[in-house]
Amino acid sequence: MGQLAVKFTVVETYPPAKLNLFLELLGKRADGYHELQTVMIAIDRCDAMRVIRLERPSIELVCRWSPSAEIWRQHLPTAAATTFELPPAEENLVTRALQRFRDVFGWPGGFRVELEKRIPAGAGMGGASSDAAAALLAAAELCGVERADRRLAEIAAELGSDIPFFLDPRTGLRSNTKRAVGARQGAGMAFAAGRGELLTPLPAAPKLHFVIIYPPEPLSTKRVFSQCRIPSEPRCATAWLEPLGGTDRRSIPPSFNRLTETAREISGWIERAIEALAGLGLRGATMTGSGSACFALADSARAARRAALLLSARRIGVCFAAAPTSLPATLRRKT
Ligand code: C5P
């Protein structure tokens, strides 16, 4: 480990959220996970993270909601009080990722992480996974570990199904998909198989403009997966593995998410969010991941912002516009 060569002690980064443009379930595995196929795209709704290298061997995490937990609560009056609390350190993915980093790379010091949360929790937008991936990349940068080191990808896959995507869609544990997906491999979009950790990068999507609703009720990933049903004839993801046509955003395959059926049964907000998006004439309204956030496509950035404003006035949750972004999150070194 090149610790002596590393002069800087602080890294700042902005871990992005993701949306699932396609998600189908193929079966239940012996380890309790579900075999799935999904298409994930990183979007420019980001948390803000500062990671400081410490001489002492402690791992510290301070987290606050941005602009404040109070404002999030005002928008989501029916959300459980615990929604805006951090899970205990031993369950928190950022802390666990940094502990594993120390163990695997034999790093004797510690880290302090200052995190500002802007990605909704329990939304299916991968906020905690993205934070964990960013913390791993920051730790690698601070300790002179190559970001392409396979051990980082292994820690990521071990800690959570979505973390390898955020670590780097190009270097995750590869899916055995044989399909060629074009030479221009986009860094912000990937096809994922297995439990979500086997990645095949996809070419950059045409410029997309998303409108997102985070309803007043978050959903537990565990609960949605535990109640889901495996279809007898799963939908095929093949359309997503072909190079996406030209720059016409209407040519992207229709969005689909098998977990929407289950989430609808658990929370009435899913139906309301999807209807609200479709009612404004937005295309492909569906849920992301295990919910509860839902999204649809607008024709321009302006139309997306206008739709988000209109929806915000209806008190159906936190509504915002977003656009694709690239991965992994950029790291800024500070001395
Ligand atoms: O991998 P991750 O910790 O993010 O998954 C959270 C929970 O979601 C798992 O404990 C499991 O219950 C469920 N899950 C699943 N199949 C997947 C991914 C997640 O059943 N492919």
mmCIF file of C-alpha atoms and ligand atoms in Angstrom:
data_model
loop_
_atom_site.group_PDB
_atom_site.id
_atom_site.type_symbol
_atom_site.label_atom_id
_atom_site.label_comp_id
_atom_site.label_asym_id
_atom_site.label_seq_id
_atom_site.Cartn_x
_atom_site.Cartn_y
_atom_site.Cartn_z
ATOM 1 C CA MET A 1 0.000 0.000 0.000
ATOM 2 C CA GLY A 2 1.502 3.327 -1.081
ATOM 3 C CA GLN A 3 0.460 5.251 2.008
ATOM 4 C CA LEU A 4 3.660 7.291 2.214
ATOM 5 C CA ALA A 5 3.242 8.593 -1.311
ATOM 6 C CA VAL A 6 -0.244 9.987 -0.654
ATOM 7 C CA LYS A 7 0.005 13.667 0.315
ATOM 8 C CA PHE A 8 -3.644 14.695 0.460
ATOM 9 C CA THR A 9 -5.860 13.796 3.392
ATOM 10 C CA VAL A 10 -9.355 14.807 2.250
ATOM 11 C CA VAL A 11 -11.511 13.778 -0.710
ATOM 12 C CA GLU A 12 -14.834 15.341 -1.698
ATOM 13 C CA THR A 13 -17.320 13.573 -3.914
ATOM 14 C CA TYR A 14 -20.973 13.639 -4.970
ATOM 15 C CA PRO A 15 -22.449 10.108 -5.038
ATOM 16 C CA PRO A 16 -25.313 9.980 -7.574
ATOM 17 C CA ALA A 17 -28.674 8.185 -7.384
ATOM 18 C CA LYS A 18 -29.894 5.620 -9.936
ATOM 19 C CA LEU A 19 -33.117 4.658 -11.646
ATOM 20 C CA ASN A 20 -34.032 1.184 -12.909
ATOM 21 C CA LEU A 21 -35.309 1.552 -16.471
ATOM 22 C CA PHE A 22 -36.080 -2.176 -16.618
ATOM 23 C CA LEU A 23 -36.328 -4.779 -13.859
ATOM 24 C CA GLU A 24 -37.529 -8.372 -14.241
ATOM 25 C CA LEU A 25 -37.421 -11.248 -11.735
ATOM 26 C CA LEU A 26 -36.222 -14.636 -12.962
ATOM 27 C CA GLY A 27 -36.345 -16.752 -9.803
ATOM 28 C CA LYS A 28 -35.662 -17.114 -6.110
ATOM 29 C CA ARG A 29 -32.210 -18.391 -5.157
ATOM 30 C CA ALA A 30 -31.125 -20.755 -2.431
ATOM 31 C CA ASP A 31 -29.346 -17.858 -0.640
ATOM 32 C CA GLY A 32 -32.668 -15.970 -0.337
ATOM 33 C CA TYR A 33 -31.837 -13.394 -3.004
ATOM 34 C CA HIS A 34 -33.742 -13.062 -6.258
ATOM 35 C CA GLU A 35 -32.172 -13.696 -9.623
ATOM 36 C CA LEU A 36 -32.996 -10.660 -11.717
ATOM 37 C CA GLN A 37 -32.208 -8.687 -14.835
ATOM 38 C CA THR A 38 -32.165 -4.932 -14.651
ATOM 39 C CA VAL A 39 -31.025 -1.823 -16.511
ATOM 40 C CA MET A 40 -29.691 0.910 -14.247
ATOM 41 C CA ILE A 41 -28.869 4.491 -15.099
ATOM 42 C CA ALA A 42 -27.063 6.985 -12.841
ATOM 43 C CA ILE A 43 -28.791 10.352 -12.433
ATOM 44 C CA ASP A 44 -27.650 13.769 -11.276
ATOM 45 C CA ARG A 45 -29.514 13.765 -7.961
ATOM 46 C CA CYS A 46 -26.504 13.428 -5.649
ATOM 47 C CA ASP A 47 -25.496 13.255 -2.001
ATOM 48 C CA ALA A 48 -22.388 15.216 -0.940
ATOM 49 C CA MET A 49 -19.573 13.394 0.831
ATOM 50 C CA ARG A 50 -16.285 14.451 2.410
ATOM 51 C CA VAL A 51 -13.905 11.693 3.488
ATOM 52 C CA ILE A 52 -10.975 12.567 5.762
ATOM 53 C CA ARG A 53 -8.095 10.175 6.398
ATOM 54 C CA LEU A 54 -7.340 9.756 10.096
ATOM 55 C CA GLU A 55 -4.216 8.567 11.848
ATOM 56 C CA ARG A 56 -6.312 6.969 14.610
ATOM 57 C CA PRO A 57 -8.024 3.693 13.703
ATOM 58 C CA SER A 58 -11.625 4.906 14.173
ATOM 59 C CA ILE A 59 -14.367 5.118 11.563
ATOM 60 C CA GLU A 60 -16.603 8.123 12.138
ATOM 61 C CA LEU A 61 -19.720 9.109 10.237
ATOM 62 C CA VAL A 62 -21.667 12.328 10.600
ATOM 63 C CA CYS A 63 -24.714 12.694 8.450
ATOM 64 C CA ARG A 64 -27.346 15.362 7.930
ATOM 65 C CA TRP A 65 -30.268 15.715 5.578
ATOM 66 C CA SER A 66 -30.017 18.589 3.121
ATOM 67 C CA PRO A 67 -31.481 21.189 3.352
ATOM 68 C CA SER A 68 -32.693 19.752 6.722
ATOM 69 C CA ALA A 69 -34.503 16.738 8.181
ATOM 70 C CA GLU A 70 -37.284 19.130 9.207
ATOM 71 C CA ILE A 71 -37.967 20.156 5.591
ATOM 72 C CA TRP A 72 -38.001 16.510 4.449
ATOM 73 C CA ARG A 73 -40.481 15.713 7.249
ATOM 74 C CA GLN A 74 -42.725 18.612 6.211
ATOM 75 C CA HIS A 75 -42.919 17.191 2.682
ATOM 76 C CA LEU A 76 -43.455 13.652 3.950
ATOM 77 C CA PRO A 77 -45.710 14.016 6.994
ATOM 78 C CA THR A 78 -46.761 10.348 6.978
ATOM 79 C CA ALA A 79 -43.234 8.903 6.753
ATOM 80 C CA ALA A 80 -42.073 7.011 9.860
ATOM 81 C CA ALA A 81 -39.979 9.109 12.251
ATOM 82 C CA THR A 82 -37.035 6.763 11.632
ATOM 83 C CA THR A 83 -36.914 7.548 7.877
ATOM 84 C CA PHE A 84 -34.534 10.429 8.421
ATOM 85 C CA GLU A 85 -32.391 8.778 11.042
ATOM 86 C CA LEU A 86 -29.131 7.034 10.220
ATOM 87 C CA PRO A 87 -29.076 3.283 10.834
ATOM 88 C CA PRO A 88 -26.692 2.270 13.667
ATOM 89 C CA ALA A 89 -23.020 2.213 12.637
ATOM 90 C CA GLU A 90 -22.830 -1.574 12.380
ATOM 91 C CA GLU A 91 -25.737 -1.578 9.890
ATOM 92 C CA ASN A 92 -24.713 1.536 7.992
ATOM 93 C CA LEU A 93 -23.307 0.669 4.589
ATOM 94 C CA VAL A 94 -20.725 3.480 4.568
ATOM 95 C CA THR A 95 -19.259 2.402 7.915
ATOM 96 C CA ARG A 96 -19.339 -1.264 6.919
ATOM 97 C CA ALA A 97 -17.642 -0.529 3.575
ATOM 98 C CA LEU A 98 -14.819 1.364 5.307
ATOM 99 C CA GLN A 99 -14.394 -1.352 7.951
ATOM 100 C CA ARG A 100 -14.037 -3.947 5.197
ATOM 101 C CA PHE A 101 -11.587 -1.672 3.364
ATOM 102 C CA ARG A 102 -9.398 -1.467 6.480
ATOM 103 C CA ASP A 103 -9.531 -5.251 6.993
ATOM 104 C CA VAL A 104 -8.904 -6.225 3.372
ATOM 105 C CA PHE A 105 -6.113 -3.721 2.671
ATOM 106 C CA GLY A 106 -4.599 -3.805 6.160
ATOM 107 C CA TRP A 107 -4.945 -0.035 6.531
ATOM 108 C CA PRO A 108 -3.932 0.873 10.105
ATOM 109 C CA GLY A 109 -5.599 4.319 10.259
ATOM 110 C CA GLY A 110 -9.231 5.356 10.061
ATOM 111 C CA PHE A 111 -11.663 7.658 8.256
ATOM 112 C CA ARG A 112 -14.126 10.395 9.094
ATOM 113 C CA VAL A 113 -17.046 10.764 6.684
ATOM 114 C CA GLU A 114 -19.245 13.861 6.518
ATOM 115 C CA LEU A 115 -22.339 13.112 4.497
ATOM 116 C CA GLU A 116 -25.130 15.380 3.275
ATOM 117 C CA LYS A 117 -28.149 13.393 2.133
ATOM 118 C CA ARG A 118 -30.191 14.594 -0.818
ATOM 119 C CA ILE A 119 -31.088 11.202 -2.295
ATOM 120 C CA PRO A 120 -34.386 10.004 -0.788
ATOM 121 C CA ALA A 121 -34.278 6.990 1.584
ATOM 122 C CA GLY A 122 -36.346 3.849 0.971
ATOM 123 C CA ALA A 123 -36.899 5.105 -2.556
ATOM 124 C CA GLY A 124 -35.219 2.451 -4.729
ATOM 125 C CA MET A 125 -32.745 5.094 -5.886
ATOM 126 C CA GLY A 126 -29.653 3.436 -4.437
ATOM 127 C CA GLY A 127 -28.611 6.289 -2.124
ATOM 128 C CA ALA A 128 -26.994 4.142 0.576
ATOM 129 C CA SER A 129 -25.317 1.896 -2.027
ATOM 130 C CA SER A 130 -23.932 4.898 -3.893
ATOM 131 C CA ASP A 131 -22.605 6.393 -0.655
ATOM 132 C CA ALA A 132 -20.893 3.082 0.190
ATOM 133 C CA ALA A 133 -19.289 2.876 -3.278
ATOM 134 C CA ALA A 134 -18.115 6.494 -3.048
ATOM 135 C CA ALA A 135 -16.648 5.858 0.414
ATOM 136 C CA LEU A 136 -14.701 2.866 -0.960
ATOM 137 C CA LEU A 137 -13.363 4.920 -3.888
ATOM 138 C CA ALA A 138 -12.448 7.797 -1.576
ATOM 139 C CA ALA A 139 -10.655 5.450 0.833
ATOM 140 C CA ALA A 140 -8.744 3.920 -2.093
ATOM 141 C CA GLU A 141 -7.713 7.378 -3.281
ATOM 142 C CA LEU A 142 -6.638 8.425 0.228
ATOM 143 C CA CYS A 143 -4.605 5.264 0.814
ATOM 144 C CA GLY A 144 -2.933 4.854 -2.574
ATOM 145 C CA VAL A 145 -5.005 1.848 -3.697
ATOM 146 C CA GLU A 146 -5.702 1.544 -7.453
ATOM 147 C CA ARG A 147 -9.400 2.075 -8.116
ATOM 148 C CA ALA A 148 -9.340 -0.870 -10.536
ATOM 149 C CA ASP A 149 -8.163 -3.189 -7.722
ATOM 150 C CA ARG A 150 -10.446 -6.262 -7.859
ATOM 151 C CA ARG A 151 -10.692 -6.330 -4.085
ATOM 152 C CA LEU A 152 -12.750 -3.111 -4.174
ATOM 153 C CA ALA A 153 -15.277 -4.746 -6.531
ATOM 154 C CA GLU A 154 -15.376 -7.795 -4.276
ATOM 155 C CA ILE A 155 -16.084 -5.725 -1.145
ATOM 156 C CA ALA A 156 -18.798 -3.865 -3.084
ATOM 157 C CA ALA A 157 -20.557 -7.070 -4.228
ATOM 158 C CA GLU A 158 -20.305 -8.597 -0.770
ATOM 159 C CA LEU A 159 -21.967 -5.593 0.926
ATOM 160 C CA GLY A 160 -24.890 -4.957 -1.421
ATOM 161 C CA SER A 161 -26.315 -5.888 -4.804
ATOM 162 C CA ASP A 162 -26.304 -2.314 -6.191
ATOM 163 C CA ILE A 163 -22.891 -1.188 -4.907
ATOM 164 C CA PRO A 164 -20.792 -2.607 -7.825
ATOM 165 C CA PHE A 165 -22.802 -0.470 -10.276
ATOM 166 C CA PHE A 166 -21.921 2.720 -8.391
ATOM 167 C CA LEU A 167 -18.291 1.640 -7.912
ATOM 168 C CA ASP A 168 -17.907 1.518 -11.674
ATOM 169 C CA PRO A 169 -20.321 -0.034 -14.189
ATOM 170 C CA ARG A 170 -17.300 -0.872 -16.399
ATOM 171 C CA THR A 171 -15.276 -2.815 -13.853
ATOM 172 C CA GLY A 172 -17.882 -4.648 -11.755
ATOM 173 C CA LEU A 173 -17.925 -8.419 -11.596
ATOM 174 C CA ARG A 174 -18.898 -9.055 -15.196
ATOM 175 C CA SER A 175 -22.068 -10.763 -16.271
ATOM 176 C CA ASN A 176 -21.484 -13.680 -18.636
ATOM 177 C CA THR A 177 -23.701 -11.923 -21.180
ATOM 178 C CA LYS A 178 -22.051 -12.471 -24.542
ATOM 179 C CA ARG A 179 -23.779 -9.613 -26.330
ATOM 180 C CA ALA A 180 -21.752 -6.866 -27.841
ATOM 181 C CA VAL A 181 -23.106 -3.561 -26.659
ATOM 182 C CA GLY A 182 -21.113 -1.183 -28.819
ATOM 183 C CA ALA A 183 -17.677 0.325 -28.542
ATOM 184 C CA ARG A 184 -18.831 3.571 -26.928
ATOM 185 C CA GLN A 185 -19.402 2.120 -23.514
ATOM 186 C CA GLY A 186 -21.300 4.683 -21.505
ATOM 187 C CA ALA A 187 -20.131 4.998 -17.940
ATOM 188 C CA GLY A 188 -23.511 5.763 -16.407
ATOM 189 C CA MET A 189 -25.706 2.930 -17.602
ATOM 190 C CA ALA A 190 -25.437 -0.836 -17.219
ATOM 191 C CA PHE A 191 -27.302 -4.088 -17.615
ATOM 192 C CA ALA A 192 -27.139 -6.078 -14.383
ATOM 193 C CA ALA A 193 -27.828 -9.767 -13.778
ATOM 194 C CA GLY A 194 -27.400 -12.235 -10.895
ATOM 195 C CA ARG A 195 -28.691 -10.432 -7.823
ATOM 196 C CA GLY A 196 -27.687 -7.148 -9.486
ATOM 197 C CA GLU A 197 -23.899 -7.363 -9.127
ATOM 198 C CA LEU A 198 -22.972 -8.873 -12.526
ATOM 199 C CA LEU A 199 -22.564 -5.895 -14.804
ATOM 200 C CA THR A 200 -22.397 -5.293 -18.519
ATOM 201 C CA PRO A 201 -21.859 -1.625 -19.387
ATOM 202 C CA LEU A 202 -24.317 -0.184 -21.906
ATOM 203 C CA PRO A 203 -23.661 2.535 -24.476
ATOM 204 C CA ALA A 204 -24.601 6.022 -23.352
ATOM 205 C CA ALA A 205 -28.342 6.607 -23.542
ATOM 206 C CA PRO A 206 -29.746 9.445 -25.614
ATOM 207 C CA LYS A 207 -30.243 12.541 -23.482
ATOM 208 C CA LEU A 208 -33.095 11.688 -21.145
ATOM 209 C CA HIS A 209 -35.135 13.992 -18.910
ATOM 210 C CA PHE A 210 -36.663 12.368 -15.857
ATOM 211 C CA VAL A 211 -39.442 13.520 -13.565
ATOM 212 C CA ILE A 212 -39.340 11.745 -10.193
ATOM 213 C CA ILE A 213 -41.883 11.482 -7.380
ATOM 214 C CA TYR A 214 -40.767 10.280 -3.957
ATOM 215 C CA PRO A 215 -44.104 9.521 -2.278
ATOM 216 C CA PRO A 216 -44.749 10.209 1.419
ATOM 217 C CA GLU A 217 -44.223 6.527 2.256
ATOM 218 C CA PRO A 218 -40.779 4.927 1.791
ATOM 219 C CA LEU A 219 -40.641 1.161 1.120
ATOM 220 C CA SER A 220 -38.385 -1.490 2.621
ATOM 221 C CA THR A 221 -36.390 -3.389 -0.023
ATOM 222 C CA LYS A 222 -36.496 -6.540 2.104
ATOM 223 C CA ARG A 223 -40.276 -6.350 2.459
ATOM 224 C CA VAL A 224 -40.980 -5.783 -1.254
ATOM 225 C CA PHE A 225 -38.683 -8.667 -2.276
ATOM 226 C CA SER A 226 -40.153 -10.955 0.388
ATOM 227 C CA GLN A 227 -43.672 -10.452 -1.015
ATOM 228 C CA CYS A 228 -42.878 -10.430 -4.745
ATOM 229 C CA ARG A 229 -43.989 -13.132 -7.205
ATOM 230 C CA ILE A 230 -41.803 -14.665 -9.891
ATOM 231 C CA PRO A 231 -43.570 -14.471 -13.279
ATOM 232 C CA SER A 232 -44.097 -17.743 -15.141
ATOM 233 C CA GLU A 233 -42.982 -16.022 -18.355
ATOM 234 C CA PRO A 234 -40.416 -13.359 -17.491
ATOM 235 C CA ARG A 235 -40.059 -10.411 -19.849
ATOM 236 C CA CYS A 236 -36.943 -10.352 -21.940
ATOM 237 C CA ALA A 237 -34.317 -7.628 -21.538
ATOM 238 C CA THR A 238 -32.920 -8.184 -25.043
ATOM 239 C CA ALA A 239 -34.149 -4.836 -26.369
ATOM 240 C CA TRP A 240 -31.918 -3.099 -23.818
ATOM 241 C CA LEU A 241 -28.830 -5.012 -24.917
ATOM 242 C CA GLU A 242 -28.979 -3.734 -28.473
ATOM 243 C CA PRO A 243 -27.281 -0.392 -29.127
ATOM 244 C CA LEU A 244 -29.890 2.279 -28.414
ATOM 245 C CA GLY A 245 -31.006 3.977 -31.610
ATOM 246 C CA GLY A 246 -29.465 7.338 -32.501
ATOM 247 C CA THR A 247 -30.261 10.385 -30.445
ATOM 248 C CA ASP A 248 -34.022 9.924 -30.470
ATOM 249 C CA ARG A 249 -35.012 9.461 -26.852
ATOM 250 C CA ARG A 250 -38.367 8.031 -27.956
ATOM 251 C CA SER A 251 -36.461 5.057 -29.352
ATOM 252 C CA ILE A 252 -35.476 3.732 -25.931
ATOM 253 C CA PRO A 253 -37.395 0.580 -24.977
ATOM 254 C CA PRO A 254 -40.420 1.057 -22.680
ATOM 255 C CA SER A 255 -39.679 1.147 -18.955
ATOM 256 C CA PHE A 256 -40.819 -1.843 -16.910
ATOM 257 C CA ASN A 257 -40.453 -2.983 -13.299
ATOM 258 C CA ARG A 258 -41.860 -6.307 -12.057
ATOM 259 C CA LEU A 259 -41.626 -5.161 -8.409
ATOM 260 C CA THR A 260 -44.249 -2.458 -9.079
ATOM 261 C CA GLU A 261 -47.054 -5.053 -8.728
ATOM 262 C CA THR A 262 -45.961 -5.940 -5.189
ATOM 263 C CA ALA A 263 -45.203 -2.355 -4.166
ATOM 264 C CA ARG A 264 -48.715 -1.320 -5.293
ATOM 265 C CA GLU A 265 -50.200 -3.897 -2.925
ATOM 266 C CA ILE A 266 -48.124 -2.575 -0.023
ATOM 267 C CA SER A 267 -48.598 1.163 -0.597
ATOM 268 C CA GLY A 268 -51.441 3.058 -2.257
ATOM 269 C CA TRP A 269 -48.974 5.865 -3.031
ATOM 270 C CA ILE A 270 -47.365 3.923 -5.881
ATOM 271 C CA GLU A 271 -50.555 3.932 -7.950
ATOM 272 C CA ARG A 272 -51.135 7.612 -7.192
ATOM 273 C CA ALA A 273 -47.595 8.584 -8.180
ATOM 274 C CA ILE A 274 -47.707 6.620 -11.446
ATOM 275 C CA GLU A 275 -51.133 8.051 -12.320
ATOM 276 C CA ALA A 276 -49.966 11.581 -11.551
ATOM 277 C CA LEU A 277 -46.934 11.205 -13.858
ATOM 278 C CA ALA A 278 -48.957 9.605 -16.667
ATOM 279 C CA GLY A 279 -51.717 12.206 -16.210
ATOM 280 C CA LEU A 280 -49.278 14.951 -17.197
ATOM 281 C CA GLY A 281 -48.576 13.138 -20.474
ATOM 282 C CA LEU A 282 -45.124 11.943 -19.339
ATOM 283 C CA ARG A 283 -43.933 8.675 -20.930
ATOM 284 C CA GLY A 284 -43.133 5.311 -19.356
ATOM 285 C CA ALA A 285 -44.274 6.044 -15.789
ATOM 286 C CA THR A 286 -43.031 3.272 -13.490
ATOM 287 C CA MET A 287 -41.330 2.625 -10.162
ATOM 288 C CA THR A 288 -37.567 2.431 -9.614
ATOM 289 C CA GLY A 289 -35.970 -0.572 -7.849
ATOM 290 C CA SER A 290 -38.097 -1.732 -4.911
ATOM 291 C CA GLY A 291 -39.700 1.731 -4.657
ATOM 292 C CA SER A 292 -41.193 3.860 -3.459
ATOM 293 C CA ALA A 293 -39.959 6.501 -5.929
ATOM 294 C CA CYS A 294 -41.624 6.534 -9.356
ATOM 295 C CA PHE A 295 -40.440 8.266 -12.497
ATOM 296 C CA ALA A 296 -41.351 9.077 -16.092
ATOM 297 C CA LEU A 297 -39.744 10.739 -19.101
ATOM 298 C CA ALA A 298 -40.314 14.300 -20.300
ATOM 299 C CA ASP A 299 -39.353 15.659 -23.720
ATOM 300 C CA SER A 300 -36.984 18.358 -22.475
ATOM 301 C CA ALA A 301 -35.220 19.533 -19.333
ATOM 302 C CA ARG A 302 -37.632 22.473 -19.211
ATOM 303 C CA ALA A 303 -40.696 20.201 -19.490
ATOM 304 C CA ALA A 304 -39.270 17.969 -16.734
ATOM 305 C CA ARG A 305 -38.756 20.930 -14.377
ATOM 306 C CA ARG A 306 -42.230 22.278 -15.130
ATOM 307 C CA ALA A 307 -43.847 18.876 -14.494
ATOM 308 C CA ALA A 308 -41.934 18.516 -11.198
ATOM 309 C CA LEU A 309 -43.195 21.939 -10.078
ATOM 310 C CA LEU A 310 -46.803 21.088 -10.989
ATOM 311 C CA LEU A 311 -46.581 17.775 -9.132
ATOM 312 C CA SER A 312 -44.982 19.410 -6.069
ATOM 313 C CA ALA A 313 -48.115 21.518 -5.618
ATOM 314 C CA ARG A 314 -50.240 18.341 -5.326
ATOM 315 C CA ARG A 315 -48.755 17.089 -2.069
ATOM 316 C CA ILE A 316 -47.942 13.629 -3.360
ATOM 317 C CA GLY A 317 -44.388 13.697 -2.083
ATOM 318 C CA VAL A 318 -41.086 15.270 -3.066
ATOM 319 C CA CYS A 319 -41.005 15.865 -6.847
ATOM 320 C CA PHE A 320 -37.939 16.790 -8.864
ATOM 321 C CA ALA A 321 -36.351 16.626 -12.315
ATOM 322 C CA ALA A 322 -33.119 14.760 -13.066
ATOM 323 C CA ALA A 323 -30.871 13.837 -15.992
ATOM 324 C CA PRO A 324 -28.365 11.015 -16.605
ATOM 325 C CA THR A 325 -24.872 11.413 -15.206
ATOM 326 C CA SER A 326 -21.666 9.410 -15.415
ATOM 327 C CA LEU A 327 -20.042 6.977 -12.995
ATOM 328 C CA PRO A 328 -17.987 6.593 -10.962
ATOM 329 C CA ALA A 329 -18.515 9.838 -9.046
ATOM 330 C CA THR A 330 -15.631 12.290 -9.526
ATOM 331 C CA LEU A 331 -13.266 12.615 -6.560
ATOM 332 C CA ARG A 332 -11.753 15.977 -5.658
ATOM 333 C CA ARG A 333 -8.572 15.822 -3.601
ATOM 334 C CA LYS A 334 -7.914 18.393 -0.895
ATOM 335 C CA THR A 335 -4.764 18.719 1.151
HETATM 336 O O1 C5P B 1 -28.257 -6.599 -1.658
HETATM 337 P P1 C5P B 1 -29.003 -5.691 -0.765
HETATM 338 O O2 C5P B 1 -28.473 -5.704 0.646
HETATM 339 O O3 C5P B 1 -29.137 -4.301 -1.294
HETATM 340 O O4 C5P B 1 -30.481 -6.271 -0.676
HETATM 341 C C1 C5P B 1 -31.397 -5.914 0.334
HETATM 342 C C2 C5P B 1 -32.447 -6.991 0.451
HETATM 343 O O5 C5P B 1 -33.229 -7.047 -0.739
HETATM 344 C C3 C5P B 1 -31.863 -8.397 0.592
HETATM 345 O O6 C5P B 1 -31.659 -8.715 1.935
HETATM 346 C C4 C5P B 1 -32.934 -9.264 -0.038
HETATM 347 O O7 C5P B 1 -33.952 -9.507 0.898
HETATM 348 C C5 C5P B 1 -33.520 -8.377 -1.115
HETATM 349 N N1 C5P B 1 -32.949 -8.648 -2.460
HETATM 350 C C6 C5P B 1 -33.344 -9.793 -3.129
HETATM 351 N N2 C5P B 1 -32.833 -10.045 -4.377
HETATM 352 C C7 C5P B 1 -31.965 -9.186 -4.966
HETATM 353 C C8 C5P B 1 -31.573 -8.015 -4.288
HETATM 354 C C9 C5P B 1 -32.094 -7.773 -3.035
HETATM 355 O O8 C5P B 1 -34.139 -10.601 -2.620
HETATM 356 N N3 C5P B 1 -31.515 -9.455 -6.181
#
